[in-house]
């Protein structure tokens, strides 16, 4: 089932507020957070689960939350 998210990785995006939230939560600085999240989703160690309307990706002690219908990254935070 996680292959659905990976198959639609080109649709993954976020809002300006999402970019700010992710940078603040993870201390990422001025990198492209969408590309960073996509890279994390593709890591072999990533555990991808769908719960209700969201995908949750657990990888490298972080959780990335992606809306399952719009593929918007809602947030990313440390576990």
XYZ file of C-alpha atoms in Angstrom:
79
model
C 0.000 0.000 0.000
C 2.913 2.379 0.648
C 3.673 2.099 -3.069
C 0.698 4.422 -3.698
C 2.512 7.298 -2.001
C 5.775 6.472 -3.767
C 4.011 6.175 -7.141
C 2.591 9.680 -6.629
C 5.761 11.242 -5.238
C 5.771 13.795 -8.072
C 2.519 15.221 -6.614
C 3.970 15.768 -3.130
C 4.150 19.465 -2.234
C 3.529 21.830 0.667
C 2.418 25.376 1.387
C 4.591 28.331 2.416
C 3.332 27.860 5.967
C 4.251 24.183 5.700
C 7.785 25.057 4.611
C 8.189 27.371 7.606
C 6.714 24.783 10.001
C 8.971 21.967 8.770
C 12.097 24.153 8.861
C 11.260 25.292 12.389
C 10.425 21.773 13.650
C 13.586 20.181 12.252
C 16.005 23.114 12.139
C 16.670 22.515 8.439
C 17.684 26.011 7.399
C 17.353 27.216 3.818
C 17.090 23.866 2.016
C 14.267 22.703 -0.255
C 12.088 20.949 2.334
C 9.861 19.261 -0.260
C 12.865 17.600 -1.906
C 14.247 16.727 1.536
C 10.941 15.041 2.475
C 10.752 13.206 -0.864
C 14.261 11.886 -0.289
C 13.303 10.652 3.182
C 10.153 8.959 1.822
C 12.304 7.032 -0.686
C 14.822 5.814 1.910
C 14.801 2.016 2.306
C 14.396 2.359 6.085
C 11.227 4.471 5.763
C 8.094 2.945 7.272
C 5.027 4.283 5.454
C 1.545 3.836 6.915
C -1.817 5.210 5.950
C -4.151 6.124 8.778
C -7.429 7.736 7.766
C -6.833 10.740 5.541
C -3.049 10.901 6.003
C 0.139 9.049 5.206
C 2.693 8.850 8.025
C 6.312 8.237 7.116
C 8.607 7.230 9.990
C 12.282 7.581 9.091
C 15.481 8.758 10.829
C 13.597 9.576 14.058
C 11.205 11.869 12.159
C 7.552 11.603 11.180
C 6.425 13.164 7.901
C 2.651 13.652 7.615
C 1.223 13.813 4.078
C -2.439 14.282 3.170
C -3.525 11.177 1.229
C -5.810 12.924 -1.245
C -3.917 16.141 -2.039
C -0.360 14.876 -1.348
C 0.321 18.026 0.697
C 3.017 17.668 3.337
C 1.223 18.846 6.454
C 4.107 18.688 8.898
C 7.292 16.909 9.814
C 8.604 16.573 13.340
C 11.037 14.566 15.420
C 9.767 11.435 17.159
